[in-house]
Coordinates of N, CA, C and O in Angstrom, one line a residue:
M71 N 106.1 128.5 93.6 CA 105.6 128.1 91.8 C 104.8 127.2 91.2 O 105.1 125.9 91.4
K72 N 104.2 127.6 90.4 CA 103.3 126.3 90.0 C 104.0 125.5 88.8 O 104.6 126.1 87.7
T73 N 104.1 124.5 88.4 CA 104.7 123.6 87.3 C 103.8 123.3 86.5 O 102.5 123.5 86.6
P74 N 104.2 123.9 85.3 CA 103.6 124.1 83.9 C 103.1 122.6 83.6 O 103.8 122.0 83.6
P75 N 102.0 122.4 82.9 CA 101.7 120.7 82.5 C 102.3 121.0 81.3 O 103.0 121.3 80.7
P76 N 102.8 119.7 81.2 CA 103.2 118.9 80.2 C 103.1 119.5 78.8 O 101.6 119.8 78.7
T77 N 103.9 120.1 77.9 CA 103.5 120.4 76.5 C 103.0 119.4 75.3 O 102.4 119.7 74.2
D78 N 103.5 118.5 75.5 CA 103.6 117.4 74.4 C 102.1 116.6 74.6 O 101.7 115.2 73.8
H79 N 100.9 117.2 75.3 CA 100.0 116.5 75.3 C 98.7 117.6 74.6 O 99.1 118.4 74.5
P80 N 97.7 116.9 74.2 CA 97.1 117.9 73.0 C 96.4 118.8 74.1 O 95.8 118.8 75.4
T81 N 96.3 119.9 73.4 CA 95.4 121.4 74.2 C 93.8 121.5 73.3 O 93.2 122.2 74.2
Q82 N 93.7 120.6 72.4 CA 92.7 120.8 72.0 C 92.2 119.3 71.7 O 92.7 118.5 71.0
A83 N 90.8 119.1 72.0 CA 90.1 117.8 71.7 C 90.5 117.2 70.1 O 90.1 117.9 69.6
K84 N 90.6 115.7 70.4 CA 90.7 115.3 68.8 C 89.4 114.7 68.7 O 89.1 113.7 69.6
A85 N 89.1 114.0 67.8 CA 88.3 112.9 67.2 C 88.6 111.4 67.9 O 89.6 111.4 68.2
G86 N 87.8 110.8 68.7 CA 87.8 109.5 69.0 C 86.8 109.5 70.6 O 85.8 109.8 70.1
R87 N 87.2 108.1 71.3 CA 86.6 107.7 72.3 C 86.1 108.9 73.4 O 87.5 108.9 74.1
Y88 N 85.5 108.7 74.2 CA 85.9 109.9 75.4 C 84.4 108.9 76.3 O 83.4 108.4 76.1
L89 N 84.9 108.6 77.6 CA 84.2 108.6 78.9 C 83.4 109.7 79.5 O 84.0 110.9 79.8
T90 N 82.0 109.6 79.5 CA 81.6 110.7 79.9 C 80.9 110.4 81.3 O 80.5 109.3 81.4
F91 N 80.6 111.5 81.9 CA 80.4 111.8 83.4 C 79.5 113.0 84.0 O 79.8 114.0 83.1
S92 N 79.3 112.7 84.8 CA 78.2 113.9 85.5 C 78.7 114.5 86.8 O 79.0 113.4 87.4
L93 N 78.7 115.9 86.9 CA 78.8 116.5 88.5 C 77.4 117.2 88.1 O 77.5 118.0 87.5
G94 N 76.9 116.7 89.2 CA 75.5 117.9 89.3 C 74.5 117.5 88.1 O 74.3 116.5 87.2
A95 N 74.1 118.5 87.6 CA 73.7 118.7 86.4 C 74.5 119.0 84.5 O 74.1 119.0 83.8
E96 N 75.6 118.9 85.2 CA 76.8 119.1 83.9 C 77.1 117.8 83.4 O 77.2 117.1 84.3
S97 N 77.3 117.6 82.5 CA 78.2 116.7 81.9 C 79.5 116.8 80.9 O 79.4 117.6 80.5
Y98 N 80.4 115.7 81.5 CA 81.7 116.1 80.9 C 82.5 114.8 80.3 O 81.6 114.0 80.3
G99 N 83.5 115.1 80.0 CA 84.1 113.6 79.2 C 85.5 113.7 79.5 O 86.2 115.1 79.3
L100 N 86.2 112.6 79.3 CA 87.6 112.5 79.6 C 88.0 111.4 77.9 O 87.5 110.6 77.9
P101 N 89.3 111.8 77.6 CA 89.7 110.6 76.8 C 89.8 109.2 77.0 O 90.3 109.3 78.4
V102 N 89.3 108.1 76.5 CA 89.2 106.9 77.2 C 90.8 106.4 77.4 O 90.8 105.8 78.2
L103 N 91.7 107.0 76.6 CA 93.3 106.5 76.8 C 93.7 106.5 78.1 O 94.8 106.4 78.4
N104 N 92.9 107.9 78.5 CA 93.7 108.4 79.9 C 93.1 107.5 81.2 O 93.5 107.3 82.5
V105 N 91.7 106.7 80.8 CA 91.0 106.0 81.7 C 91.7 104.3 82.0 O 91.5 103.9 80.8
R106 N 92.1 104.2 83.3 CA 92.0 103.0 83.2 C 90.9 101.8 83.9 O 91.2 101.1 83.5
E107 N 90.4 102.4 84.9 CA 89.5 101.9 85.3 C 88.4 102.6 85.8 O 88.7 103.4 86.4
I108 N 87.3 102.1 86.2 CA 85.9 102.5 87.0 C 85.7 101.8 88.2 O 85.2 100.7 87.9
I109 N 86.1 102.6 89.5 CA 85.2 101.5 90.7 C 84.5 102.3 91.4 O 84.4 103.4 91.2
R110 N 83.6 101.5 92.3 CA 82.8 102.0 93.1 C 83.3 102.7 94.2 O 84.8 102.5 94.4
L111 N 82.8 103.6 94.6 CA 83.4 104.6 95.9 C 83.5 103.6 97.0 O 82.9 102.9 97.5
C112 N 84.7 103.9 97.4 CA 85.7 102.9 98.6 C 85.6 103.6 99.6 O 85.9 104.9 99.5
P113 N 86.0 103.2 100.9 CA 86.8 104.2 102.0 C 88.3 104.7 101.5 O 89.2 104.1 100.8
I114 N 88.1 106.2 101.8 CA 89.5 106.9 101.2 C 89.7 107.1 102.6 O 89.7 107.8 103.5
T115 N 91.2 107.1 103.0 CA 92.4 107.5 103.9 C 92.8 108.6 103.6 O 93.6 108.9 102.6
P116 N 92.1 109.6 104.5 CA 92.6 111.0 104.2 C 93.9 111.3 104.6 O 94.6 110.4 105.1
V117 N 94.5 112.0 104.0 CA 96.1 112.5 104.2 C 96.3 114.0 104.4 O 95.4 115.0 103.9
P118 N 96.9 114.0 105.3 CA 96.8 115.6 106.3 C 97.8 116.4 105.3 O 98.5 116.0 104.8
R119 N 97.6 117.7 105.0 CA 98.0 118.7 104.7 C 98.2 118.5 103.4 O 98.8 119.0 102.3
M120 N 96.9 118.2 102.6 CA 96.6 118.2 101.3 C 95.7 119.0 101.1 O 95.0 120.1 101.9
P121 N 95.9 119.7 99.8 CA 94.6 121.0 99.2 C 93.5 120.2 99.8 O 92.8 118.6 99.8
E122 N 92.4 121.0 99.5 CA 90.9 120.4 99.9 C 90.5 119.6 99.2 O 89.5 118.7 99.4
Y123 N 90.5 119.8 97.8 CA 89.8 118.9 96.7 C 90.4 117.3 96.6 O 90.3 116.2 96.0
I124 N 91.7 117.3 97.4 CA 92.3 115.7 97.5 C 91.6 115.2 98.6 O 91.9 115.7 99.6
K125 N 91.0 114.2 98.4 CA 90.0 113.4 99.7 C 90.9 112.4 100.2 O 90.5 112.1 101.6
G126 N 92.3 112.1 99.8 CA 92.9 111.0 100.4 C 93.6 110.4 99.4 O 93.4 110.4 97.9
V127 N 93.8 108.9 100.0 CA 94.1 107.7 99.0 C 93.4 106.6 99.1 O 92.8 106.4 100.3
I128 N 93.6 105.7 98.6 CA 92.9 104.7 98.5 C 93.8 103.5 98.3 O 95.1 103.6 97.3
N129 N 93.6 102.0 98.4 CA 94.9 101.0 98.2 C 94.1 100.1 97.2 O 92.8 99.6 97.5
L130 N 94.5 100.5 95.8 CA 94.0 99.5 94.7 C 94.9 98.5 94.4 O 95.8 98.7 93.7
R131 N 94.4 97.3 94.8 CA 95.4 95.9 94.4 C 96.9 95.9 94.8 O 97.8 95.7 93.9
G132 N 97.2 97.1 95.7 CA 98.5 97.0 96.7 C 99.1 98.3 96.1 O 100.3 98.7 96.5
T133 N 98.6 99.2 95.4 CA 98.7 100.3 94.8 C 98.2 101.6 95.5 O 97.3 101.8 95.6
V134 N 98.9 102.6 96.0 CA 98.5 103.8 96.9 C 98.1 104.5 95.8 O 98.9 105.1 95.1
I135 N 97.1 104.9 95.6 CA 96.7 106.3 94.3 C 95.5 107.6 95.2 O 94.8 106.8 96.0
P136 N 96.2 108.5 95.0 CA 95.9 109.6 95.2 C 94.1 109.9 94.9 O 94.1 109.7 93.6
V137 N 93.1 110.5 95.9 CA 92.1 110.5 95.2 C 91.1 111.8 95.4 O 91.9 112.5 96.2
L138 N 90.9 112.7 94.5 CA 90.5 113.8 94.1 C 89.1 114.0 93.6 O 88.8 113.2 93.1
D139 N 88.2 115.1 94.4 CA 87.1 115.4 94.0 C 87.2 116.3 93.3 O 87.2 117.7 93.7
L140 N 86.3 116.0 91.8 CA 86.3 116.8 90.9 C 85.7 118.2 91.3 O 85.6 119.2 90.5
R141 N 84.3 117.6 92.1 CA 83.2 118.8 92.5 C 84.1 119.9 93.2 O 83.8 121.0 92.9
A142 N 84.8 119.6 94.3 CA 85.5 120.2 94.9 C 86.2 120.9 94.1 O 87.0 122.4 94.5
K143 N 87.4 120.5 92.9 CA 88.3 121.2 92.5 C 87.6 121.7 91.4 O 88.5 123.2 91.2
F144 N 86.4 121.9 91.1 CA 85.6 122.9 90.4 C 85.2 123.9 91.0 O 84.3 124.8 90.5
Q145 N 84.8 123.6 92.5 CA 84.7 124.5 93.1 C 83.0 124.6 93.2 O 82.0 125.5 93.0
L146 N 82.5 123.3 92.9 CA 81.2 123.4 92.7 C 80.4 122.9 94.1 O 81.3 122.8 95.2
A147 N 79.1 123.2 94.5 CA 78.8 123.0 95.8 C 79.1 121.3 96.1 O 78.8 120.6 95.3
E148 N 79.1 121.3 97.4 CA 79.6 119.9 97.9 C 77.9 119.3 98.4 O 77.0 119.8 98.7
V149 N 78.0 118.3 98.0 CA 76.7 117.3 98.2 C 77.2 116.1 98.9 O 78.5 115.6 98.4
A150 N 76.0 115.1 99.2 CA 76.5 114.0 99.7 C 76.6 113.1 98.7 O 76.2 113.3 97.8
Y151 N 77.4 112.4 98.9 CA 77.8 111.2 97.4 C 76.7 110.2 97.2 O 76.3 109.9 98.4
G152 N 76.0 110.2 95.6 CA 75.0 109.3 95.7 C 75.7 107.8 95.6 O 76.7 107.4 95.4
E153 N 74.4 106.8 95.5 CA 74.7 105.7 95.1 C 75.8 105.3 93.7 O 76.3 104.3 93.6
R154 N 75.2 106.2 92.9 CA 76.1 106.1 91.3 C 77.5 106.9 91.9 O 78.2 106.7 90.5
A155 N 77.8 107.8 92.7 CA 79.2 108.1 92.8 C 80.3 107.1 93.0 O 80.0 105.9 93.0
C156 N 81.1 107.2 92.0 CA 82.4 106.1 91.8 C 83.8 107.0 91.6 O 83.9 108.2 91.4
I157 N 84.6 106.1 91.1 CA 86.0 106.6 91.1 C 86.4 106.3 89.9 O 86.3 105.0 89.7
I158 N 86.7 107.4 89.0 CA 87.8 107.1 87.3 C 89.0 107.2 88.0 O 89.4 108.3 88.0
V159 N 89.9 105.8 87.4 CA 91.1 106.1 88.2 C 91.7 106.4 86.4 O 91.6 105.6 85.4
V160 N 92.5 107.4 86.1 CA 93.1 108.0 85.3 C 94.5 107.9 85.2 O 95.1 107.7 86.4
Q161 N 95.3 107.5 84.1 CA 96.8 107.5 84.3 C 97.0 109.2 83.3 O 96.9 109.2 82.7
I162 N 98.0 109.6 84.4 CA 98.4 110.8 83.7 C 99.9 111.0 83.4 O 100.8 109.8 84.2
Q163 N 100.5 112.0 83.2 CA 101.9 111.8 82.9 C 102.7 113.0 83.9 O 102.0 114.3 83.2
N164 N 103.3 113.0 84.7 CA 103.9 114.1 85.4 C 105.0 114.9 84.3 O 105.5 114.1 83.4
P165 N 105.0 115.9 85.0 CA 106.2 117.1 84.3 C 107.7 116.4 84.0 O 108.2 116.5 82.9
G166 N 108.0 115.2 84.9 CA 109.1 114.6 85.0 C 109.3 113.3 83.7 O 109.9 112.4 83.8
G167 N 107.9 113.1 83.3 CA 107.6 112.0 82.3 C 107.3 110.8 83.0 O 106.7 110.0 82.3
A168 N 107.0 110.7 83.9 CA 106.6 109.6 84.9 C 105.1 109.4 84.5 O 104.3 110.5 84.9
K169 N 104.7 108.3 84.8 CA 103.2 108.2 84.7 C 102.6 107.8 85.7 O 103.3 106.6 86.7
T170 N 101.8 108.4 86.1 CA 101.3 107.7 87.5 C 99.8 107.8 87.5 O 98.9 108.3 86.7
L171 N 99.0 107.2 88.5 CA 97.5 106.9 88.7 C 96.9 107.8 89.6 O 97.8 108.0 90.8
I172 N 95.9 108.2 89.2 CA 95.1 109.3 90.2 C 93.4 109.0 90.1 O 92.9 108.6 88.8
G173 N 93.0 109.4 91.2 CA 91.4 108.6 91.1 C 90.7 109.8 91.4 O 91.0 110.8 91.7
A174 N 89.8 109.9 90.3 CA 88.5 111.0 90.5 C 87.5 110.7 90.7 O 86.7 110.1 90.0
I175 N 86.8 111.3 91.6 CA 85.5 111.1 91.9 C 84.5 112.1 91.5 O 84.6 113.4 91.4
V176 N 83.3 111.3 90.6 CA 82.1 112.1 90.2 C 80.9 111.7 90.6 O 81.2 110.6 91.1
D177 N 80.0 112.2 90.0 CA 78.8 111.7 90.7 C 77.9 110.3 89.8 O 77.4 109.6 90.4
T178 N 78.2 110.2 88.8 CA 77.6 109.3 87.8 C 78.5 108.9 86.7 O 79.0 110.3 85.5
V179 N 78.8 107.8 85.8 CA 79.5 107.6 84.9 C 78.2 107.3 84.1 O 76.9 106.8 83.9
E180 N 77.9 107.9 83.0 CA 77.1 108.0 81.8 C 77.6 106.8 80.8 O 76.5 105.8 80.8
E181 N 78.7 107.0 79.6 CA 78.9 106.1 78.8 C 80.3 106.5 78.0 O 80.9 107.7 78.5
V182 N 80.4 105.8 77.3 CA 81.9 106.1 76.4 C 80.9 106.4 75.0 O 80.2 105.5 74.3
V183 N 81.5 107.4 74.1 CA 81.1 107.8 73.2 C 82.0 108.0 72.1 O 83.3 108.5 72.6
Q184 N 81.6 107.9 70.7 CA 82.7 108.2 70.2 C 82.4 109.5 69.4 O 81.3 109.7 68.8
L185 N 83.2 110.2 69.5 CA 83.1 111.9 68.7 C 83.7 112.0 67.5 O 85.3 111.4 67.4
S186 N 83.2 112.6 66.5 CA 83.9 113.1 65.4 C 84.3 114.4 65.1 O 84.0 114.9 66.2
E187 N 85.5 114.8 64.3 CA 85.6 116.2 64.3 C 84.5 117.3 64.5 O 84.4 118.0 64.9
S188 N 83.2 116.5 63.6 CA 82.3 117.7 63.5 C 81.5 117.9 64.8 O 80.8 118.7 64.9
D189 N 81.6 116.6 65.6 CA 81.1 116.6 66.9 C 82.0 117.8 68.1 O 81.0 118.1 69.0
I190 N 82.8 118.3 67.7 CA 84.1 118.8 68.7 C 84.0 120.4 68.3 O 84.6 120.7 67.1
E191 N 83.6 121.1 69.3 CA 83.8 122.9 69.2 C 85.4 123.1 69.8 O 85.4 122.7 71.3
P192 N 85.9 124.0 69.6 CA 86.9 124.4 70.3 C 86.8 124.8 71.6 O 85.4 125.4 71.9
P193 N 87.5 125.2 72.6 CA 87.2 125.9 73.7 C 87.0 127.2 73.8 O 87.3 128.1 72.6
P194 N 85.4 127.8 74.1 CA 85.3 128.8 74.2 C 86.4 129.7 74.4 O 87.2 129.8 75.5
D195 N 86.2 131.1 74.4 CA 87.2 132.2 74.4 C 86.5 133.3 75.3 O 85.5 134.0 74.8
F196 N 86.6 133.3 77.1 CA 86.0 134.6 77.5 C 87.0 135.5 77.6 O 86.4 136.1 78.4
G197 N 87.9 135.6 76.8 CA 89.1 137.2 76.9 C 89.7 137.0 78.4 O 90.1 137.6 79.1
G198 N 90.1 135.8 78.8 CA 91.2 135.7 79.7 C 90.2 135.0 80.9 O 90.7 133.8 81.6
L199 N 89.2 135.3 81.4 CA 88.7 134.7 82.5 C 87.1 134.2 82.0 O 86.4 134.9 81.5
P200 N 86.5 133.7 82.6 CA 87.3 132.2 83.3 C 88.3 131.7 82.3 O 88.4 131.8 81.2
N201 N 89.4 130.7 83.4 CA 90.2 130.3 82.7 C 89.7 128.9 81.9 O 89.3 128.1 82.8
T202 N 90.4 128.7 80.9 CA 89.9 127.5 80.1 C 90.6 126.5 79.6 O 90.8 125.7 79.1
Q203 N 91.8 126.6 80.8 CA 93.4 125.6 80.3 C 92.7 124.2 80.3 O 93.4 123.1 79.9
F204 N 91.6 124.0 81.1 CA 91.5 122.7 81.8 C 90.2 121.9 80.7 O 90.4 121.0 80.6
I205 N 90.1 122.8 79.5 CA 89.0 122.6 78.7 C 89.7 121.9 77.2 O 90.3 122.9 76.7
L206 N 89.4 120.8 76.9 CA 90.1 120.5 75.6 C 88.9 120.7 74.4 O 89.3 121.2 73.2
G207 N 87.7 120.8 74.6 CA 86.7 121.6 73.6 C 85.5 121.0 74.2 O 85.2 120.8 75.1
L208 N 84.3 121.3 73.5 CA 83.1 121.2 73.5 C 82.6 120.2 72.8 O 82.5 120.5 71.4
A209 N 81.4 119.1 73.0 CA 81.0 118.0 72.3 C 79.9 118.1 72.3 O 79.0 118.8 73.5
T210 N 78.8 118.6 70.7 CA 77.3 118.6 70.7 C 77.4 117.3 70.4 O 77.4 116.6 69.4
L211 N 76.3 116.4 71.4 CA 75.9 115.3 71.1 C 74.5 115.1 71.9 O 74.2 115.5 72.9
K212 N 73.8 114.1 71.2 CA 72.1 113.9 71.8 C 71.4 115.6 72.0 O 70.7 115.3 73.1
G213 N 71.9 116.5 71.5 CA 71.0 117.9 72.0 C 71.5 118.3 72.9 O 71.1 119.5 73.5
G214 N 72.8 118.2 73.5 CA 73.3 118.7 74.6 C 74.7 119.1 74.7 O 75.3 118.5 73.4
V215 N 75.4 119.5 75.4 CA 76.9 119.7 75.1 C 77.6 119.1 76.5 O 77.4 118.8 77.7
K216 N 78.7 118.7 76.1 CA 79.7 118.2 77.3 C 80.8 118.6 77.0 O 81.3 119.0 76.0
T217 N 81.6 119.2 77.8 CA 82.9 119.5 78.3 C 83.9 118.7 78.4 O 83.5 117.8 79.3
L218 N 84.8 118.4 77.2 CA 85.8 117.7 77.2 C 86.8 118.0 78.0 O 87.4 119.2 78.1
L219 N 87.3 117.4 79.2 CA 88.5 117.6 79.8 C 89.7 117.4 79.6 O 89.8 116.4 79.2
N220 N 90.8 118.1 80.0 CA 92.1 118.0 80.1 C 92.6 117.7 81.5 O 92.7 118.0 82.4
I221 N 92.4 116.2 81.7 CA 92.8 115.7 83.0 C 94.1 115.9 83.8 O 94.4 116.1 84.8
E222 N 95.0 115.8 82.5 CA 96.9 116.2 83.4 C 96.8 117.8 83.7 O 97.3 117.6 84.5
R223 N 96.3 118.5 82.8 CA 96.2 120.0 83.6 C 95.4 120.2 84.8 O 95.8 121.0 85.1
I224 N 94.5 119.6 84.8 CA 93.6 119.5 86.1 C 94.0 119.1 87.3 O 94.2 119.8 88.2
T225 N 94.9 117.8 86.8 CA 95.6 117.1 88.4 C 97.0 117.9 88.3 O 97.4 118.0 89.8
L226 N 97.5 118.5 87.5 CA 98.9 118.9 87.4 C 99.1 120.8 87.8 O 99.9 121.4 87.9
E227 N 97.7 121.1 88.3 CA 97.7 122.8 88.1 C 98.4 123.1 89.4 O 98.9 124.4 89.1
D228 N 98.0 122.5 90.2 CA 99.3 123.0 91.3 C 100.7 122.3 91.7 O 101.0 122.1 92.4
G229 N 101.0 121.6 90.6 CA 101.9 120.7 90.5 C 101.6 119.4 91.0 O 100.7 119.2 91.1
P230 N 102.9 118.4 90.8 CA 102.4 117.4 91.0 C 102.2 116.9 92.5 O 102.4 117.4 93.3
I231 N 101.1 115.9 92.6 CA 100.6 115.5 93.8 C 101.4 114.6 94.6 O 102.0 113.6 93.8
V232 N 102.1 115.4 95.5 CA 103.2 114.1 96.4 C 102.4 114.3 97.7 O 102.4 115.2 98.8
L233 N 102.4 112.8 97.9 CA 102.2 112.3 99.4 C 103.3 112.3 100.1 O 104.5 111.8 100.1
P234 N 102.9 112.3 101.5 CA 104.0 112.2 102.4 C 104.1 110.7 102.5 O 103.3 110.0 102.3
Q235 N 105.4 110.6 103.1 CA 106.1 109.2 103.0 C 105.3 108.3 103.6 O 105.4 107.3 103.2
N236 N 104.4 108.6 104.7 CA 104.0 107.7 106.0 C 102.2 107.7 105.4 O 101.7 107.4 106.5
S237 N 102.0 107.8 104.1 CA 100.7 108.0 103.6 C 99.8 106.4 103.3 O 99.0 106.5 102.8
N238 N 100.7 105.3 103.5 CA 100.2 104.2 103.0 C 99.2 103.9 104.0 O 99.4 103.5 104.8
P239 N 97.9 103.6 103.3 CA 96.7 103.2 104.0 C 97.2 101.8 104.7 O 96.0 101.4 105.7
E240 N 97.8 101.2 104.5 CA 98.1 100.0 104.6 C 98.6 99.9 106.4 O 98.9 99.0 107.4
K241 N 99.5 100.7 106.5 CA 100.5 100.7 107.4 C 100.1 102.0 108.6 O 99.7 103.1 107.9
T242 N 100.2 101.8 109.6 CA 100.1 102.8 110.5 C 100.6 102.6 111.8 O 101.4 101.7 112.3
S243 N 101.3 103.9 112.4 CA 102.3 103.9 113.0 C 101.6 104.1 114.7 O 101.0 104.8 114.6
R244 N 102.5 103.4 115.6 CA 102.0 103.5 116.9 C 103.0 104.1 117.8 O 104.1 103.7 117.3

């Protein structure tokens, strides 16, 4: 049974600052308040029995962080990571209220933009399919459209990410 995402978080985009990034030819945005840092793509330690979109874990200054590939999560075509690929480290709130860090691999980070209410449209209604629960809204900016994402709903769709107890990349058992 899937754990429902927290309900005390916005389901529609609000005016504010968003970090924009690309996956292929598409452009997306995350609320800056969720973003903790952006790091270069680094070696990722695979963890067995994780969903395909969970690439593994990294050790970020002593903290083990799960890393998901947004291309795989969105079922986009797999491509080799380019030199501008990076990991956006975001903070989310689990259903139990605990805050946790998760890394998301993206093709390119673009910029931080300030969006006003007039820049944001509500998520489109496709009559049930495809599911738009991950979309906070659509921003019209510089003649293009950026999809504003609800990162908590994306990461918690299949329930909280629970790593096996021995997944610390610094420790190996022999």
